[in-house]
């Protein structure tokens, strides 16, 4: 049976230009068939090698054939085109020359692929989070505005918002919005939808027109407005089936009818991380509760304004601060000590990410520099190995510029190949980091795009110049006389240059190692911190009772019955509820003071309504007194539980039990218990004093329920069934483990710690490989010297120590410089660490010896090879 070329190879040949197929295909088919026939005798492994070799040759030939065809058919006479053609021809010739040094090419391309790929991945993250504008018209002019009291941010009073809008000259307009959530019923299974109560001018400020229908009119900001809603495109598709007649359709939100008047375009989900998460539904401010009309009420409103063209953010901030001062003078009872905070919309959204992303970008640049130094060393070694060939070319007439150009062209080919592979490596890194960036603003669905590919290509060319420039300049400085100069001085000079590269690599690697060590230790401290609760074993979810059926006492009765039913489930140990879930990022505050104290001593305090079982369910320890019980009901005396920071502030050195407090609508409420302080806004952030009130005395419709269970995973389904049995139209929202809620508050430190540790490890590996390469090459150059020493009586151990000492000197030099760089880095880390010092002794004292030990280990192999040199080698060389 006649042997044929592999089918994949034959299909590949069909892609060649027609003229090439006619001329050369029969010969190529015969060559391929002969290669496979020969390989068949060597077994499966030989056939695989032959197949891979054929495919590689075919792909390379395909590129060259089409290039030749294109060059042959070109008729342009422009000089620029001629230069471009010449450049591509030179690059192809350079690629063919690199084929003769596969070890060098593969090592250089792999090193660059790692450095370029890691850089492209982090640049993609930075680009998505910080560089891309928000998806609104003239987004750089959008500013988020909040009120402040005594320097702390609070929500905006609606009358203040109207005054800002009327008096400002720096803003085109100012709108307000506040987070809401509704139970959607009548559209299949009941569900919870995120909503926003907005002023009618919001959509005009954002510059977004509806996809269908209309947005709100100014009249719908007035109290008593019609119940209308604008919905998101995704909500329209998923919950309303993409109904083409949706405008005018009625939906049930919290058991009340809303008429849909508009659908926003796909992708619009304001505020989508600007203070609040993405919204499904928008309703007009005219439906706001009565307390919006009070200047003393701050009901969760946030303002967003659009700066006039050419107005700086600082100028607009100064103007609003001045307006706030006017309002304080006009309304001293409600606006005392209040001012205004203003920030760009993008900064408000991703400001907390900036330090971590800058750190990671710096770390990955270090990795890229180490990769460039590694390849520069490889290039120097290659230039030294080819010094006789280069000198001969120079004697035959090749100019120094031409010789240097060859090195630059090789660098460009290697960098472009490394960049191409680096693009795929970057995509793998982004896929692997998906879990790390979950929940962080603007980092959903990260993927490389055209911008990232172009960035990688540009970076590849830049790195080609970086690692190719030094060898090229050295070649340009040489002349043909070095063929006759045996090279002792040249070798020493180049050896010093290679050593300098290694020292730089080790120094950069140590900076990254120490920085990563500090961040990892900091993250470990965050993981151990529980913030005043015991989240293990706790499942939490949120319910929002419709006011039409549950307002007042019925709400208290519902939650009492629900907790009783949940407590009876197998494995459940405690059940409780709270009005604002700790670590959720939100809170409700009110001015609290001891009863009888003047109002100016009141402290803005986090206030919460809880059920009797809350403290046990969440694991909040009571340090004095008691928790609430069923006896603390609506007709009994007002009672509260305060936390230890509240007690220490107002009654230092004495017991808080039996003391009385005023504020939040309370008059002379008795303190019956003191609880541990809970860090409501995250384990790394300070929080206000806290006060708790029993749910029976102030029933809330919206509550977060906590269920402590022996096996949390086993109760998820049972919880839903229990709620459905009590009210089938009541959706369970946000069910998750409390440990996940706590973990979400350290998502940014987790990203910084994990990726910095990964990049530090990668940098260390590249630095050690570079050290090994320099030592190994040096041993190769000094083979005759070592053999002569051995012939003259030197012991193998002495030669081994000599080589190891060289590795130690290079590593120690890098460590000295690296410690200095790490000290400078510590200034940047000071605001990012928790529970440890930015100059953590364990990192500064433990990691340098570890790096030195690894470096010595890397030098062991070439040192042992040097010790095995035969004394006869010297005689043979002579």
Short mmCIF file of C-alpha atoms in Angstrom, two decimals, residues 11 25 37 69 108 119 188 220 236 246 268 379 393 400 410 482 576 663 665 686 690 700 712 773:
data_model
loop_
_atom_site.label_atom_id
_atom_site.label_comp_id
_atom_site.label_asym_id
_atom_site.label_seq_id
_atom_site.Cartn_x
_atom_site.Cartn_y
_atom_site.Cartn_z
CA UNK A 11 -5.40 20.03 3.74
CA UNK A 25 2.82 20.23 -4.31
CA UNK A 37 7.28 6.06 5.93
CA UNK A 69 2.98 35.93 -3.65
CA UNK A 108 13.55 33.82 25.18
CA UNK A 119 1.37 42.59 32.11
CA UNK A 188 -44.63 33.87 37.73
CA UNK A 220 -43.99 63.24 38.74
CA UNK A 236 -38.19 43.53 30.39
CA UNK A 246 -44.97 46.58 27.58
CA UNK A 268 -28.17 50.64 31.14
CA UNK A 379 21.15 37.78 23.99
CA UNK A 393 31.31 39.21 8.88
CA UNK A 400 28.71 47.77 12.72
CA UNK A 410 16.08 39.18 16.43
CA UNK A 482 38.33 41.63 18.29
CA UNK A 576 -32.78 36.16 64.84
CA UNK A 663 -32.76 60.10 70.29
CA UNK A 665 -37.59 58.96 68.48
CA UNK A 686 -13.73 51.60 61.98
CA UNK A 690 -24.17 51.20 68.00
CA UNK A 700 -39.77 47.08 60.48
CA UNK A 712 -25.83 25.52 56.83
CA UNK A 773 22.07 30.78 33.29
#
